[in-house]
Coordinates of C-alpha atoms and ligand atoms in Angstrom, one line a residue:
X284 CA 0.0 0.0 0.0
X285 CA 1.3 3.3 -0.8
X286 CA -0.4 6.5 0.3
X287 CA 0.3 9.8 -0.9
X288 CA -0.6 13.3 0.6
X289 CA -0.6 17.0 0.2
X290 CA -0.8 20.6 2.4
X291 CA -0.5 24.1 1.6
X292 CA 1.7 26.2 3.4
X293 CA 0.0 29.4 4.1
X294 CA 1.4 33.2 4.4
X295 CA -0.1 35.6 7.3
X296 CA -1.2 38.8 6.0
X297 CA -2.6 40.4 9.0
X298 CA -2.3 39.2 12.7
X299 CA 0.4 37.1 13.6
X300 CA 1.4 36.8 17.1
X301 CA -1.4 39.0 18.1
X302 CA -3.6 35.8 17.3
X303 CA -1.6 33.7 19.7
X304 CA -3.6 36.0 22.4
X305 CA -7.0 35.5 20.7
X306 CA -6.8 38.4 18.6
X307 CA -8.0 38.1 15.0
X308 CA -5.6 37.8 11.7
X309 CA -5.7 37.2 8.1
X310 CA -4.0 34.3 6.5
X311 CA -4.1 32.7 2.9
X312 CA -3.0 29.4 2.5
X313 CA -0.1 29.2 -0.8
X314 CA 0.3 27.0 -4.3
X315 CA 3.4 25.9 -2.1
X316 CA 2.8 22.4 -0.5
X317 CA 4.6 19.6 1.7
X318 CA 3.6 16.3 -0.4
X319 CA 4.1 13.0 1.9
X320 CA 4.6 9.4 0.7
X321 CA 3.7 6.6 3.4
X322 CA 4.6 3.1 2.4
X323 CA 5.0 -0.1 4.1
X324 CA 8.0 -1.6 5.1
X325 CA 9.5 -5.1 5.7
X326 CA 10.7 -4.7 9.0
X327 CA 8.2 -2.9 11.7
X328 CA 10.3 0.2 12.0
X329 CA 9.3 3.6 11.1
X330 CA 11.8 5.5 9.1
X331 CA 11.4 9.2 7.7
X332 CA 13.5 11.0 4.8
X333 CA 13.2 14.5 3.3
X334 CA 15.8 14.3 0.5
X335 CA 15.9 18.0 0.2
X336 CA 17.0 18.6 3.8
X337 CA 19.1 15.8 4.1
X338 CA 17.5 14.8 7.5
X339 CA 16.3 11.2 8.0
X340 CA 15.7 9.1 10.8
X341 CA 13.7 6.5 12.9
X342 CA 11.0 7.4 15.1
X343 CA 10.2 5.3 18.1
X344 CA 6.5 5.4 18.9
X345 CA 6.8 3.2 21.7
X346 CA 9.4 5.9 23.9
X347 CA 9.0 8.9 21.6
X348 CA 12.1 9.2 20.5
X349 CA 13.4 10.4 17.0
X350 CA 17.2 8.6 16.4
X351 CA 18.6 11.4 13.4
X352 CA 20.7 9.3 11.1
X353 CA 23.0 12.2 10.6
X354 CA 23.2 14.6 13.7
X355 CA 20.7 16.7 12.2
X356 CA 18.5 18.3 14.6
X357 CA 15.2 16.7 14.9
X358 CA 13.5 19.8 13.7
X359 CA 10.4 18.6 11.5
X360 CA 10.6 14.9 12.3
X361 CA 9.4 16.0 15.8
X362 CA 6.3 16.7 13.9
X363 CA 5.7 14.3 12.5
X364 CA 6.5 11.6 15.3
X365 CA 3.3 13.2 17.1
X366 CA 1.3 12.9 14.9
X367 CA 1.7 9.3 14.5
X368 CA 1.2 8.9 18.3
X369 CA -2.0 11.1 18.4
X370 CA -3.5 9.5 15.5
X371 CA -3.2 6.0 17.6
X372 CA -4.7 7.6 20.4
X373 CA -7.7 8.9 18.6
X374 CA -8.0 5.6 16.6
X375 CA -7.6 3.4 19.3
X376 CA -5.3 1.8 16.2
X377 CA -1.4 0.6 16.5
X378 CA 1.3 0.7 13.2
X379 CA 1.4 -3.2 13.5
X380 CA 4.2 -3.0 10.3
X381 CA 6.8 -0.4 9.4
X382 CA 6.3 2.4 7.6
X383 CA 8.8 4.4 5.0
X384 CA 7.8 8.1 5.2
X385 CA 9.2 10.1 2.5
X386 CA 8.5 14.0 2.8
X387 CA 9.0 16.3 -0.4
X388 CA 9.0 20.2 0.3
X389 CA 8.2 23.0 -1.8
X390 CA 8.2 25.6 0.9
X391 CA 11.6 26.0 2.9
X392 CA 11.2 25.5 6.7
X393 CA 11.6 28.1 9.4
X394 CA 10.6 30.1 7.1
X395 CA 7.1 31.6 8.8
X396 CA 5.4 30.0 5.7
X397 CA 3.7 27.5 7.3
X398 CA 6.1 24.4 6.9
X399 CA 5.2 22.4 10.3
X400 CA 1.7 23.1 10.4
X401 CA 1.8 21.6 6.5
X402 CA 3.3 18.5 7.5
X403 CA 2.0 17.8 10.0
X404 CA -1.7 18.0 8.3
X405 CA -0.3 16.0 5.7
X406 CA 0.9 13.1 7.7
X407 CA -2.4 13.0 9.2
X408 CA -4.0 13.0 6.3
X409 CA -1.9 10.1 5.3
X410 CA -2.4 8.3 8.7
X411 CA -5.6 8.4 8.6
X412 CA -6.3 7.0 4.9
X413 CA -3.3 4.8 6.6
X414 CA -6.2 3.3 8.9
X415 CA -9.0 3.5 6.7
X416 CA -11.0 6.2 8.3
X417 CA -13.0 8.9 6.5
X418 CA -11.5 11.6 5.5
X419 CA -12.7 14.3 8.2
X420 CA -11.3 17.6 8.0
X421 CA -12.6 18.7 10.9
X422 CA -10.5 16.2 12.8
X423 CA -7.1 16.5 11.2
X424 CA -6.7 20.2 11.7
X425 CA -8.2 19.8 15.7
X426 CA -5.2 17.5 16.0
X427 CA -2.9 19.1 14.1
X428 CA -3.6 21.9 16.1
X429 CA -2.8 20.1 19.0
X430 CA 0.2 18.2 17.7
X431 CA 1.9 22.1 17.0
X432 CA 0.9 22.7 20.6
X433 CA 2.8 19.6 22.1
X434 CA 5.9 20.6 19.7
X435 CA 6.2 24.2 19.9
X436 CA 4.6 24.7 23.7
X437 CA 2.0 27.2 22.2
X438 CA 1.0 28.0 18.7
X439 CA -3.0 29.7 17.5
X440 CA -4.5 27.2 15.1
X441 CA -4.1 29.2 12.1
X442 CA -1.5 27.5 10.4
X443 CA -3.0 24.0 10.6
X444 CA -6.3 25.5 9.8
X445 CA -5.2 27.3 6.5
X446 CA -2.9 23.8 5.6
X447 CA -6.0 22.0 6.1
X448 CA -8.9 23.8 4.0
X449 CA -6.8 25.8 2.2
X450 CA -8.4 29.5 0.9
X451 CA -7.8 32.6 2.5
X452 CA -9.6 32.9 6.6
X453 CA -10.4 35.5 9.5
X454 CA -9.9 34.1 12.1
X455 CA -10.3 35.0 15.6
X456 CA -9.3 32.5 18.5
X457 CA -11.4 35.1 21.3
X458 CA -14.7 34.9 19.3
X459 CA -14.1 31.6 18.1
X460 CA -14.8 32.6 14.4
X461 CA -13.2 31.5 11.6
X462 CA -14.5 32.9 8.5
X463 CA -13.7 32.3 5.1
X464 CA -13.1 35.0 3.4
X465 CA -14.1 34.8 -0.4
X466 CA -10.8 36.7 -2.3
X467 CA -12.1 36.8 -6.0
X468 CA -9.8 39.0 -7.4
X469 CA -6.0 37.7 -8.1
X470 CA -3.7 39.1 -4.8
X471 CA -0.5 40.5 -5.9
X472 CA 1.6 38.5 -3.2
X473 CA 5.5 38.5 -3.5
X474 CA 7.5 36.5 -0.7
X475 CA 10.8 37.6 0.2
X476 CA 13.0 34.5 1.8
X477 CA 15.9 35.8 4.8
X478 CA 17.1 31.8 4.4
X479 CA 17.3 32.2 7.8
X480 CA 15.4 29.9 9.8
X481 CA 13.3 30.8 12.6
X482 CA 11.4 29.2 15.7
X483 CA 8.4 29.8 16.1
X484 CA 7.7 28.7 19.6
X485 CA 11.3 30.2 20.7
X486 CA 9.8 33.6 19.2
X487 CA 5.9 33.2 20.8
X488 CA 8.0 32.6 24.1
X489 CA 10.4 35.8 23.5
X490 CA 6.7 37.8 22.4
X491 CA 5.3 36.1 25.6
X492 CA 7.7 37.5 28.0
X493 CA 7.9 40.7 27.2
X494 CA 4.2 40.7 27.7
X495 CA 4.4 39.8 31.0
X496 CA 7.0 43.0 31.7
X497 CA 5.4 45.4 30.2
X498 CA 1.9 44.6 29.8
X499 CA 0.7 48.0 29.7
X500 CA 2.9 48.9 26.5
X501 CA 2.5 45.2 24.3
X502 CA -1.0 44.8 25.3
X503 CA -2.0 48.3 23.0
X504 CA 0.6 46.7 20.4
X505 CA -1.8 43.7 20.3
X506 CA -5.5 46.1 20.3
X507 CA -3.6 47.8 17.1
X508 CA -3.1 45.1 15.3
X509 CA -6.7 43.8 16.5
X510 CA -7.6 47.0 14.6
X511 CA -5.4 46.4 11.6
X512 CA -6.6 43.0 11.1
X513 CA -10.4 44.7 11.3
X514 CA -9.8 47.3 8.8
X515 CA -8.1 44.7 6.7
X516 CA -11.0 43.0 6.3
X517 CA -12.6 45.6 5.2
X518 CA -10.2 46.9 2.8
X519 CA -10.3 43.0 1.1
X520 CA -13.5 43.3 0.7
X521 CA -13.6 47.2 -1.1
X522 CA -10.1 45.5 -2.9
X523 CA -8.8 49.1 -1.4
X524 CA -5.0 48.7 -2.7
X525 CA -3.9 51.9 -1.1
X526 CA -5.3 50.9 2.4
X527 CA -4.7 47.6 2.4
X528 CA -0.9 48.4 1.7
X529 CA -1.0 51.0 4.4
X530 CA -2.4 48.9 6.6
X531 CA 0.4 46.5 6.2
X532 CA 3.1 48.7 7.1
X533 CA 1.6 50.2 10.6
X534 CA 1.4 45.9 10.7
X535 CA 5.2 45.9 10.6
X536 CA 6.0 48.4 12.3
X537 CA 4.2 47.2 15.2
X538 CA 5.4 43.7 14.8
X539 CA 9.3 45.5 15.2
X540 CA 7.8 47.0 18.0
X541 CA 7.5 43.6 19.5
X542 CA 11.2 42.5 19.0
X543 CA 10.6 40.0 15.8
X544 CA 12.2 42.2 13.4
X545 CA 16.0 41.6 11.9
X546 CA 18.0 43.6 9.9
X547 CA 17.7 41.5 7.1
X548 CA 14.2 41.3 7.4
X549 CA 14.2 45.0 7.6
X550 CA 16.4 46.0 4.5
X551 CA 13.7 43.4 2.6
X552 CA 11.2 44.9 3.7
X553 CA 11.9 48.9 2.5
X554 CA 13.6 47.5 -0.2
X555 CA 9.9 45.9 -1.2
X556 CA 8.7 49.3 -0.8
X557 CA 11.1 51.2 -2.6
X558 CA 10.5 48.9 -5.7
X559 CA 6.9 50.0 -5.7
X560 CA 5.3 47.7 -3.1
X561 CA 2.3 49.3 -1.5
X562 CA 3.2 47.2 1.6
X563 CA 5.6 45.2 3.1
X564 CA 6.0 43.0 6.4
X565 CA 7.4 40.5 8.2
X566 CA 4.9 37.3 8.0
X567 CA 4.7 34.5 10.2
X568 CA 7.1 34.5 13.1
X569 CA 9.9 36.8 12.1
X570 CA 13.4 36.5 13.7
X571 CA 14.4 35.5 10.1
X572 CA 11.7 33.4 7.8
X573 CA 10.0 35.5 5.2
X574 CA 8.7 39.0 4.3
X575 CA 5.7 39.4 2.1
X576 CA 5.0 42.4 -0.4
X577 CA 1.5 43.4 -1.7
X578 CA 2.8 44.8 -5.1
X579 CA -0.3 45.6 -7.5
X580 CA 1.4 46.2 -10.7
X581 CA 4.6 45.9 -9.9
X582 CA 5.3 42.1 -9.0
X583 CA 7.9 41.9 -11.3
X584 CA 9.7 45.2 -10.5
X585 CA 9.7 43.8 -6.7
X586 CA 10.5 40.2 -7.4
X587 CA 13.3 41.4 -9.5
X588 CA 15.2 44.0 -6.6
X589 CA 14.2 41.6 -3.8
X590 CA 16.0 38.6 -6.0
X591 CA 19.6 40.8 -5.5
X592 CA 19.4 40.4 -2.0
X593 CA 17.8 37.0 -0.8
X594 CA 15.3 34.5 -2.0
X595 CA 12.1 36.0 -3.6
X596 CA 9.1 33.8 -5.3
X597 CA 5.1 35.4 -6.3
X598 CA 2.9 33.2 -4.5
X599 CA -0.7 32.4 -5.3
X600 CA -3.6 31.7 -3.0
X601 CA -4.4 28.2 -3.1
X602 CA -8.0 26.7 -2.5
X603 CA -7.1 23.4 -2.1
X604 CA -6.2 22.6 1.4
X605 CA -5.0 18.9 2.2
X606 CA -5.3 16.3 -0.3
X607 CA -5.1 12.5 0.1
X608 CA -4.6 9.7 -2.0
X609 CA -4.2 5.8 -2.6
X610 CA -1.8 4.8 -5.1
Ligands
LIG814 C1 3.3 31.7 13.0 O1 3.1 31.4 11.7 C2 2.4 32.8 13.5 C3 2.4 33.1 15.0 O2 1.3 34.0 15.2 C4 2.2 31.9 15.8 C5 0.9 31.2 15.7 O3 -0.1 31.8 15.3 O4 0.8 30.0 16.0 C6 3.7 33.8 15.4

């Protein structure tokens, strides 16, 4: 048996970090995807490779342990070792036979585009087909949720929300609304790549503290952006290019405010907006990952200048959210 499955990665356009405290943001989910290939073994061991990353390793359900095959930190194999183990627990079903894992990446991890949250949908996805139960959105992204919790300490579910329906949400953890937002018109998006990874959950807990010391100065940081993400909505909806760009700097700049900003991050940032982006910001986590530019008419222009300095691809909103297949 061979099963094959797919998730989005998603970009944040409005929000992040703020939603980690039940504030709302706006997210997309990307034509980048995680693809995962689950196939049986002869021997009952569980054994993972991402050929692009050059990590591989076996993961021991029985102690939860991940044994890296070449020092390699066990960065997204973590991942995926929970969400084996949760998907027994909610089955009530063991891996009776080893599995080969292979895991194919089109989005570059650490990046703040989504990369866990991605893989970990789609090796739930796969797990599940795995065990012959119904395909249940609903499910995989509650538990994918959960597994990013048990990885990273504490992470909003809007990552493994976007990886697993795809489309483009509001979503606000305080209300408990998610709302899809219906983006007909084709969303100038350029992504600007630091290649320098960063951690999310390090970063939430960095965001976290400085919270706790000076709650009366990061908790109006968080009501701004609760306003940005508002007005956002808004301004999607009137396809309002001027505001929407606007809107995306004061984003930023409050983001800096809260310590996620680096100097590369910066420089990409005003360099997007000195190639004609109407706005620019960090997205995702920051402390290295990604910028992303809203350039109407000037994708190219901004693609080109943001190429000289790091990593820069356009990006499309994808519908498709997780896929899953039988091969
Ligand atoms: C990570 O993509 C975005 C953060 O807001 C964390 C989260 O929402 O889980 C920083």
């Amino acid at each position: 048996m061979k099963i094959t499955a797919s998730a989005p990665g998603k970009v944040i356009l409005f929000g992040e970090h703020a939603v980690v405290y039940g504030k709302p943001a706006i997210a997309v989910a990307v034509n980048r995807y995680v693809h995962i290939k689950m196939g049986e073994r002869s021997d009952n061991r569980i054994h993972v490779q991402t050929p692009q990353l050059g990590v591989s390793g076996y993961l021991e359900l029985e102690d939860e342990t991940i044994k890296c095959e070449n020092n390699h930190k066990t960065g997204i194999l973590s991942y995926i070792l929970r969400s084996l183990i949760i998907i027994q627990n909610e089955t009530g079903l063991k891996f009776e036979k080893g599995l080969e894992i292979v895991l194919e990446l089109e989005i570059p991890i650490g990046a703040g585009l989504g990369s866990s949250a991605a893989v970990t949908v789609a090796t739930l996805a796969a797990a599940f087909k795995y065990f012959k139960q119904e395909f249940n959105r609903d499910k995989i992204a509650r538990l994918a949720h959960q597994v990013e919790l048990e990885v990273q300490g504490e992470a909003s579910p809007i990552d493994t929300t976007l990886s697993t329906f795809g489309g483009a949400i509001y979503l606000s953890p305080e209300t408990g609304e998610i709302i899809k937002l219906n983006l007909d018109w084709d969303i100038p998006l350029v992504i600007g790549h630091t290649r320098r990874e960063s951690n999310t959950g390090e970063l939430i807990k960095t965001v976290r503290s400085k919270k706790e010391k000076y709650p009366s100065l990061i908790n109006p940081i968080f009501e701004s952006m609760e306003q940005i993400t508002l007005e956002a909505r808004e301004a999607l909806t009137r396809k309002d290019e001027n505001e929407l760009g606007e809107l995306m700097n004061f984003n930023h700049g409050l983001l800096d405010a809260l310590g996620v900003n680096t100097p590369v991050l910066s420089k990409m940032v005003y360099l997007a907006r000195e190639s004609g982006a109407k706005g620019s910001k960090i997205t995702g986590a920051g402390g290295g990952g990604s910028i992303i530019a809203y350039c109407p008419g000037k994708k190219d222009e901004v693609l080109k200048q943001l190429k000289k300095e790091e990593k820069a691809f356009p990006i499309k909103i994808s519908g498709d959210g997780c896929q899953v297949d039988e091969i």
